[in-house]
Amino acid sequence: MASPKRSVTFGLTQTAASRKIFRISNPLKAQLKYAAQLVADTDLPGIDLDLSIIAMSDEELLEINRTSLKHDYFTDVITFEIERTEDLLESEIYISVERAKANAKRFKRTVELEIIHLIIHGTLHLAGYTDKTPTGRKQMRNRERWHLATF
C-alpha cells in the first residue's frame, strides 16, 4: 500500500536588514522550497510540513539566540518546532544571511549554496538530527552531504 501524499507548505520572509546584506531571489526561494521538500520526503515521511523561513542579519538572529535559547553568540541557523500533530509539523527556520555569506567565503562556495545548506540543516533538525554531540554531528554532516549531493 502506497503511503499517503504529503505536502510542504513553504513561506519565506526576509527582514529589511538582511536584504541589505543579501537579497534572496525568487529562483533561490524555489530552490530552498525544493531542498526542504527533499529532506521532508526522505526524513519526515508521512507528515505534512508547514515551514516558514525567516532570513535575518547577524544581530537579529543573535537577539533570538539570546532571548529564546539563552545563548550569547552568533549562529547561522535556528530551528523551532511550533506544533507537531500526527499529520502536520509546523515549524520556523531562522537563518543569518550574514553568517551564510561568511560561511560561503570560508568554504569556497556560493552564498546561494550555503543558504540551501542551512535550510537542509534546519529541516534535518526537525527530523530529529542533532549536532550537540560528536556522534550526532557526524550523522548530521553525513545526511547534509547526502542531501546536497542529491540536490
mmCIF file with all atom_site columns, C-alpha atoms in Angstrom:
data_model
loop_
_atom_site.group_PDB
_atom_site.id
_atom_site.type_symbol
_atom_site.label_atom_id
_atom_site.label_alt_id
_atom_site.label_comp_id
_atom_site.label_asym_id
_atom_site.label_entity_id
_atom_site.label_seq_id
_atom_site.pdbx_PDB_ins_code
_atom_site.Cartn_x
_atom_site.Cartn_y
_atom_site.Cartn_z
_atom_site.occupancy
_atom_site.B_iso_or_equiv
_atom_site.pdbx_formal_charge
_atom_site.auth_seq_id
_atom_site.auth_comp_id
_atom_site.auth_asym_id
_atom_site.auth_atom_id
_atom_site.pdbx_PDB_model_num
ATOM 1   C CA . MET A 1 1   ? 0.000  0.000  0.000  1.00 0.00 ? 1   MET A CA 1
ATOM 2   C CA . ALA A 1 2   ? 1.448  3.384  -1.013 1.00 0.00 ? 2   ALA A CA 1
ATOM 3   C CA . SER A 1 3   ? 1.967  5.983  1.673  1.00 0.00 ? 3   SER A CA 1
ATOM 4   C CA . PRO A 1 4   ? -0.431 8.947  1.564  1.00 0.00 ? 4   PRO A CA 1
ATOM 5   C CA . LYS A 1 5   ? 0.641  12.027 -0.404 1.00 0.00 ? 5   LYS A CA 1
ATOM 6   C CA . ARG A 1 6   ? 2.196  14.648 1.854  1.00 0.00 ? 6   ARG A CA 1
ATOM 7   C CA . SER A 1 7   ? 2.877  18.277 1.249  1.00 0.00 ? 7   SER A CA 1
ATOM 8   C CA . VAL A 1 8   ? 5.260  21.043 2.163  1.00 0.00 ? 8   VAL A CA 1
ATOM 9   C CA . THR A 1 9   ? 3.815  24.500 2.669  1.00 0.00 ? 9   THR A CA 1
ATOM 10  C CA . PHE A 1 10  ? 6.662  26.973 2.395  1.00 0.00 ? 10  PHE A CA 1
ATOM 11  C CA . GLY A 1 11  ? 6.986  30.661 3.122  1.00 0.00 ? 11  GLY A CA 1
ATOM 12  C CA . LEU A 1 12  ? 9.987  32.968 3.172  1.00 0.00 ? 12  LEU A CA 1
ATOM 13  C CA . THR A 1 13  ? 10.300 36.327 4.894  1.00 0.00 ? 13  THR A CA 1
ATOM 14  C CA . GLN A 1 14  ? 13.386 38.475 4.678  1.00 0.00 ? 14  GLN A CA 1
ATOM 15  C CA . THR A 1 15  ? 13.990 41.345 7.086  1.00 0.00 ? 15  THR A CA 1
ATOM 16  C CA . ALA A 1 16  ? 14.976 44.755 5.737  1.00 0.00 ? 16  ALA A CA 1
ATOM 17  C CA . ALA A 1 17  ? 18.374 44.465 7.436  1.00 0.00 ? 17  ALA A CA 1
ATOM 18  C CA . SER A 1 18  ? 19.089 41.116 5.787  1.00 0.00 ? 18  SER A CA 1
ATOM 19  C CA . ARG A 1 19  ? 18.015 42.363 2.337  1.00 0.00 ? 19  ARG A CA 1
ATOM 20  C CA . LYS A 1 20  ? 20.789 44.969 2.568  1.00 0.00 ? 20  LYS A CA 1
ATOM 21  C CA . ILE A 1 21  ? 23.308 42.140 3.079  1.00 0.00 ? 21  ILE A CA 1
ATOM 22  C CA . PHE A 1 22  ? 21.986 39.598 0.559  1.00 0.00 ? 22  PHE A CA 1
ATOM 23  C CA . ARG A 1 23  ? 18.664 39.593 -1.283 1.00 0.00 ? 23  ARG A CA 1
ATOM 24  C CA . ILE A 1 24  ? 17.090 36.156 -1.719 1.00 0.00 ? 24  ILE A CA 1
ATOM 25  C CA . SER A 1 25  ? 15.851 35.934 -5.306 1.00 0.00 ? 25  SER A CA 1
ATOM 26  C CA . ASN A 1 26  ? 12.725 34.107 -6.453 1.00 0.00 ? 26  ASN A CA 1
ATOM 27  C CA . PRO A 1 27  ? 14.784 31.363 -8.145 1.00 0.00 ? 27  PRO A CA 1
ATOM 28  C CA . LEU A 1 28  ? 16.702 30.804 -4.887 1.00 0.00 ? 28  LEU A CA 1
ATOM 29  C CA . LYS A 1 29  ? 13.425 30.785 -2.953 1.00 0.00 ? 29  LYS A CA 1
ATOM 30  C CA . ALA A 1 30  ? 12.201 27.980 -5.251 1.00 0.00 ? 30  ALA A CA 1
ATOM 31  C CA . GLN A 1 31  ? 15.444 26.062 -4.629 1.00 0.00 ? 31  GLN A CA 1
ATOM 32  C CA . LEU A 1 32  ? 15.012 26.456 -0.861 1.00 0.00 ? 32  LEU A CA 1
ATOM 33  C CA . LYS A 1 33  ? 11.499 25.031 -1.066 1.00 0.00 ? 33  LYS A CA 1
ATOM 34  C CA . TYR A 1 34  ? 12.836 22.128 -3.143 1.00 0.00 ? 34  TYR A CA 1
ATOM 35  C CA . ALA A 1 35  ? 15.607 21.474 -0.568 1.00 0.00 ? 35  ALA A CA 1
ATOM 36  C CA . ALA A 1 36  ? 13.081 21.431 2.288  1.00 0.00 ? 36  ALA A CA 1
ATOM 37  C CA . GLN A 1 37  ? 10.802 19.143 0.249  1.00 0.00 ? 37  GLN A CA 1
ATOM 38  C CA . LEU A 1 38  ? 13.714 16.769 -0.423 1.00 0.00 ? 38  LEU A CA 1
ATOM 39  C CA . VAL A 1 39  ? 14.532 16.464 3.285  1.00 0.00 ? 39  VAL A CA 1
ATOM 40  C CA . ALA A 1 40  ? 10.859 16.147 4.230  1.00 0.00 ? 40  ALA A CA 1
ATOM 41  C CA . ASP A 1 41  ? 10.267 13.404 1.648  1.00 0.00 ? 41  ASP A CA 1
ATOM 42  C CA . THR A 1 42  ? 13.152 11.282 2.898  1.00 0.00 ? 42  THR A CA 1
ATOM 43  C CA . ASP A 1 43  ? 13.474 12.147 6.598  1.00 0.00 ? 43  ASP A CA 1
ATOM 44  C CA . LEU A 1 44  ? 9.945  13.227 7.611  1.00 0.00 ? 44  LEU A CA 1
ATOM 45  C CA . PRO A 1 45  ? 7.760  10.660 5.849  1.00 0.00 ? 45  PRO A CA 1
ATOM 46  C CA . GLY A 1 46  ? 4.008  10.644 6.372  1.00 0.00 ? 46  GLY A CA 1
ATOM 47  C CA . ILE A 1 47  ? 3.662  14.136 7.820  1.00 0.00 ? 47  ILE A CA 1
ATOM 48  C CA . ASP A 1 48  ? 2.814  17.440 6.135  1.00 0.00 ? 48  ASP A CA 1
ATOM 49  C CA . LEU A 1 49  ? 5.343  20.190 6.756  1.00 0.00 ? 49  LEU A CA 1
ATOM 50  C CA . ASP A 1 50  ? 4.371  23.835 7.213  1.00 0.00 ? 50  ASP A CA 1
ATOM 51  C CA . LEU A 1 51  ? 7.723  25.628 7.077  1.00 0.00 ? 51  LEU A CA 1
ATOM 52  C CA . SER A 1 52  ? 8.411  29.333 7.474  1.00 0.00 ? 52  SER A CA 1
ATOM 53  C CA . ILE A 1 53  ? 11.912 30.572 6.683  1.00 0.00 ? 53  ILE A CA 1
ATOM 54  C CA . ILE A 1 54  ? 12.949 33.919 8.160  1.00 0.00 ? 54  ILE A CA 1
ATOM 55  C CA . ALA A 1 55  ? 16.165 35.416 6.773  1.00 0.00 ? 55  ALA A CA 1
ATOM 56  C CA . MET A 1 56  ? 17.839 37.907 9.107  1.00 0.00 ? 56  MET A CA 1
ATOM 57  C CA . SER A 1 57  ? 21.048 39.756 9.902  1.00 0.00 ? 57  SER A CA 1
ATOM 58  C CA . ASP A 1 58  ? 23.560 38.507 12.476 1.00 0.00 ? 58  ASP A CA 1
ATOM 59  C CA . GLU A 1 59  ? 22.342 40.975 15.098 1.00 0.00 ? 59  GLU A CA 1
ATOM 60  C CA . GLU A 1 60  ? 18.692 39.993 14.613 1.00 0.00 ? 60  GLU A CA 1
ATOM 61  C CA . LEU A 1 61  ? 19.439 36.282 14.913 1.00 0.00 ? 61  LEU A CA 1
ATOM 62  C CA . LEU A 1 62  ? 21.724 36.909 17.890 1.00 0.00 ? 62  LEU A CA 1
ATOM 63  C CA . GLU A 1 63  ? 18.783 38.520 19.689 1.00 0.00 ? 63  GLU A CA 1
ATOM 64  C CA . ILE A 1 64  ? 16.642 35.417 19.079 1.00 0.00 ? 64  ILE A CA 1
ATOM 65  C CA . ASN A 1 65  ? 19.513 33.210 20.230 1.00 0.00 ? 65  ASN A CA 1
ATOM 66  C CA . ARG A 1 66  ? 19.825 35.255 23.436 1.00 0.00 ? 66  ARG A CA 1
ATOM 67  C CA . THR A 1 67  ? 16.140 35.562 24.269 1.00 0.00 ? 67  THR A CA 1
ATOM 68  C CA . SER A 1 68  ? 14.849 32.156 23.160 1.00 0.00 ? 68  SER A CA 1
ATOM 69  C CA . LEU A 1 69  ? 17.805 29.854 23.744 1.00 0.00 ? 69  LEU A CA 1
ATOM 70  C CA . LYS A 1 70  ? 19.837 31.837 26.305 1.00 0.00 ? 70  LYS A CA 1
ATOM 71  C CA . HIS A 1 71  ? 22.938 31.577 24.070 1.00 0.00 ? 71  HIS A CA 1
ATOM 72  C CA . ASP A 1 72  ? 25.089 34.681 23.738 1.00 0.00 ? 72  ASP A CA 1
ATOM 73  C CA . TYR A 1 73  ? 26.825 34.001 20.433 1.00 0.00 ? 73  TYR A CA 1
ATOM 74  C CA . PHE A 1 74  ? 26.288 34.342 16.695 1.00 0.00 ? 74  PHE A CA 1
ATOM 75  C CA . THR A 1 75  ? 24.869 31.379 14.823 1.00 0.00 ? 75  THR A CA 1
ATOM 76  C CA . ASP A 1 76  ? 23.861 30.689 11.252 1.00 0.00 ? 76  ASP A CA 1
ATOM 77  C CA . VAL A 1 77  ? 20.582 28.806 11.767 1.00 0.00 ? 77  VAL A CA 1
ATOM 78  C CA . ILE A 1 78  ? 17.990 28.261 14.496 1.00 0.00 ? 78  ILE A CA 1
ATOM 79  C CA . THR A 1 79  ? 15.102 25.828 14.076 1.00 0.00 ? 79  THR A CA 1
ATOM 80  C CA . PHE A 1 80  ? 11.862 25.945 16.065 1.00 0.00 ? 80  PHE A CA 1
ATOM 81  C CA . GLU A 1 81  ? 9.206  23.284 16.054 1.00 0.00 ? 81  GLU A CA 1
ATOM 82  C CA . ILE A 1 82  ? 5.998  25.248 16.675 1.00 0.00 ? 82  ILE A CA 1
ATOM 83  C CA . GLU A 1 83  ? 3.495  22.399 16.736 1.00 0.00 ? 83  GLU A CA 1
ATOM 84  C CA . ARG A 1 84  ? 3.551  18.733 15.789 1.00 0.00 ? 84  ARG A CA 1
ATOM 85  C CA . THR A 1 85  ? 0.493  16.581 15.385 1.00 0.00 ? 85  THR A CA 1
ATOM 86  C CA . GLU A 1 86  ? 0.134  13.137 13.853 1.00 0.00 ? 86  GLU A CA 1
ATOM 87  C CA . ASP A 1 87  ? -0.389 14.710 10.403 1.00 0.00 ? 87  ASP A CA 1
ATOM 88  C CA . LEU A 1 88  ? 1.309  18.117 10.486 1.00 0.00 ? 88  LEU A CA 1
ATOM 89  C CA . LEU A 1 89  ? 4.572  19.697 11.589 1.00 0.00 ? 89  LEU A CA 1
ATOM 90  C CA . GLU A 1 90  ? 4.510  23.491 11.828 1.00 0.00 ? 90  GLU A CA 1
ATOM 91  C CA . SER A 1 91  ? 7.978  24.994 12.095 1.00 0.00 ? 91  SER A CA 1
ATOM 92  C CA . GLU A 1 92  ? 10.216 28.011 11.612 1.00 0.00 ? 92  GLU A CA 1
ATOM 93  C CA . ILE A 1 93  ? 13.819 28.166 10.485 1.00 0.00 ? 93  ILE A CA 1
ATOM 94  C CA . TYR A 1 94  ? 15.716 31.405 11.114 1.00 0.00 ? 94  TYR A CA 1
ATOM 95  C CA . ILE A 1 95  ? 18.890 31.968 9.133  1.00 0.00 ? 95  ILE A CA 1
ATOM 96  C CA . SER A 1 96  ? 21.541 34.662 9.175  1.00 0.00 ? 96  SER A CA 1
ATOM 97  C CA . VAL A 1 97  ? 22.395 35.760 5.643  1.00 0.00 ? 97  VAL A CA 1
ATOM 98  C CA . GLU A 1 98  ? 25.445 37.464 7.139  1.00 0.00 ? 98  GLU A CA 1
ATOM 99  C CA . ARG A 1 99  ? 26.732 34.139 8.532  1.00 0.00 ? 99  ARG A CA 1
ATOM 100 C CA . ALA A 1 100 ? 25.812 32.467 5.227  1.00 0.00 ? 100 ALA A CA 1
ATOM 101 C CA . LYS A 1 101 ? 27.993 34.963 3.346  1.00 0.00 ? 101 LYS A CA 1
ATOM 102 C CA . ALA A 1 102 ? 30.887 34.412 5.768  1.00 0.00 ? 102 ALA A CA 1
ATOM 103 C CA . ASN A 1 103 ? 30.490 30.613 5.604  1.00 0.00 ? 103 ASN A CA 1
ATOM 104 C CA . ALA A 1 104 ? 30.351 30.706 1.802  1.00 0.00 ? 104 ALA A CA 1
ATOM 105 C CA . LYS A 1 105 ? 33.641 32.582 1.687  1.00 0.00 ? 105 LYS A CA 1
ATOM 106 C CA . ARG A 1 106 ? 35.191 30.250 4.274  1.00 0.00 ? 106 ARG A CA 1
ATOM 107 C CA . PHE A 1 107 ? 34.072 27.062 2.493  1.00 0.00 ? 107 PHE A CA 1
ATOM 108 C CA . LYS A 1 108 ? 34.661 28.471 -1.009 1.00 0.00 ? 108 LYS A CA 1
ATOM 109 C CA . ARG A 1 109 ? 31.120 28.095 -2.310 1.00 0.00 ? 109 ARG A CA 1
ATOM 110 C CA . THR A 1 110 ? 28.332 30.408 -3.380 1.00 0.00 ? 110 THR A CA 1
ATOM 111 C CA . VAL A 1 111 ? 26.118 32.200 -0.889 1.00 0.00 ? 111 VAL A CA 1
ATOM 112 C CA . GLU A 1 112 ? 23.130 30.543 -2.560 1.00 0.00 ? 112 GLU A CA 1
ATOM 113 C CA . LEU A 1 113 ? 24.530 27.047 -1.932 1.00 0.00 ? 113 LEU A CA 1
ATOM 114 C CA . GLU A 1 114 ? 25.324 27.957 1.671  1.00 0.00 ? 114 GLU A CA 1
ATOM 115 C CA . ILE A 1 115 ? 21.752 29.150 2.260  1.00 0.00 ? 115 ILE A CA 1
ATOM 116 C CA . ILE A 1 116 ? 20.439 25.901 0.727  1.00 0.00 ? 116 ILE A CA 1
ATOM 117 C CA . HIS A 1 117 ? 22.779 24.037 3.100  1.00 0.00 ? 117 HIS A CA 1
ATOM 118 C CA . LEU A 1 118 ? 21.330 25.955 6.073  1.00 0.00 ? 118 LEU A CA 1
ATOM 119 C CA . ILE A 1 119 ? 17.771 25.031 5.070  1.00 0.00 ? 119 ILE A CA 1
ATOM 120 C CA . ILE A 1 120 ? 18.755 21.373 4.742  1.00 0.00 ? 120 ILE A CA 1
ATOM 121 C CA . HIS A 1 121 ? 20.447 21.568 8.168  1.00 0.00 ? 121 HIS A CA 1
ATOM 122 C CA . GLY A 1 122 ? 17.452 23.225 9.793  1.00 0.00 ? 122 GLY A CA 1
ATOM 123 C CA . THR A 1 123 ? 14.994 20.755 8.264  1.00 0.00 ? 123 THR A CA 1
ATOM 124 C CA . LEU A 1 124 ? 17.136 17.840 9.440  1.00 0.00 ? 124 LEU A CA 1
ATOM 125 C CA . HIS A 1 125 ? 16.777 19.198 12.987 1.00 0.00 ? 125 HIS A CA 1
ATOM 126 C CA . LEU A 1 126 ? 13.004 18.864 12.532 1.00 0.00 ? 126 LEU A CA 1
ATOM 127 C CA . ALA A 1 127 ? 13.579 15.214 11.562 1.00 0.00 ? 127 ALA A CA 1
ATOM 128 C CA . GLY A 1 128 ? 15.379 14.612 14.854 1.00 0.00 ? 128 GLY A CA 1
ATOM 129 C CA . TYR A 1 129 ? 19.009 15.024 13.864 1.00 0.00 ? 129 TYR A CA 1
ATOM 130 C CA . THR A 1 130 ? 21.183 16.852 16.356 1.00 0.00 ? 130 THR A CA 1
ATOM 131 C CA . ASP A 1 131 ? 24.626 18.405 16.309 1.00 0.00 ? 131 ASP A CA 1
ATOM 132 C CA . LYS A 1 132 ? 25.136 18.613 20.083 1.00 0.00 ? 132 LYS A CA 1
ATOM 133 C CA . THR A 1 133 ? 27.400 15.547 20.333 1.00 0.00 ? 133 THR A CA 1
ATOM 134 C CA . PRO A 1 134 ? 30.314 14.312 18.199 1.00 0.00 ? 134 PRO A CA 1
ATOM 135 C CA . THR A 1 135 ? 28.269 11.305 17.042 1.00 0.00 ? 135 THR A CA 1
ATOM 136 C CA . GLY A 1 136 ? 25.245 13.498 16.310 1.00 0.00 ? 136 GLY A CA 1
ATOM 137 C CA . ARG A 1 137 ? 27.376 15.994 14.378 1.00 0.00 ? 137 ARG A CA 1
ATOM 138 C CA . LYS A 1 138 ? 28.841 13.189 12.268 1.00 0.00 ? 138 LYS A CA 1
ATOM 139 C CA . GLN A 1 139 ? 25.385 11.781 11.478 1.00 0.00 ? 139 GLN A CA 1
ATOM 140 C CA . MET A 1 140 ? 24.062 15.271 10.691 1.00 0.00 ? 140 MET A CA 1
ATOM 141 C CA . ARG A 1 141 ? 27.020 16.091 8.398  1.00 0.00 ? 141 ARG A CA 1
ATOM 142 C CA . ASN A 1 142 ? 26.669 12.781 6.558  1.00 0.00 ? 142 ASN A CA 1
ATOM 143 C CA . ARG A 1 143 ? 22.967 13.406 5.986  1.00 0.00 ? 143 ARG A CA 1
ATOM 144 C CA . GLU A 1 144 ? 23.626 17.010 4.883  1.00 0.00 ? 144 GLU A CA 1
ATOM 145 C CA . ARG A 1 145 ? 26.213 15.774 2.361  1.00 0.00 ? 145 ARG A CA 1
ATOM 146 C CA . TRP A 1 146 ? 23.781 13.188 1.029  1.00 0.00 ? 146 TRP A CA 1
ATOM 147 C CA . HIS A 1 147 ? 21.037 15.794 0.551  1.00 0.00 ? 147 HIS A CA 1
ATOM 148 C CA . LEU A 1 148 ? 23.421 18.302 -1.041 1.00 0.00 ? 148 LEU A CA 1
ATOM 149 C CA . ALA A 1 149 ? 24.655 15.631 -3.451 1.00 0.00 ? 149 ALA A CA 1
ATOM 150 C CA . THR A 1 150 ? 21.064 14.613 -4.242 1.00 0.00 ? 150 THR A CA 1
ATOM 151 C CA . PHE A 1 151 ? 20.043 18.235 -4.671 1.00 0.00 ? 151 PHE A CA 1
#
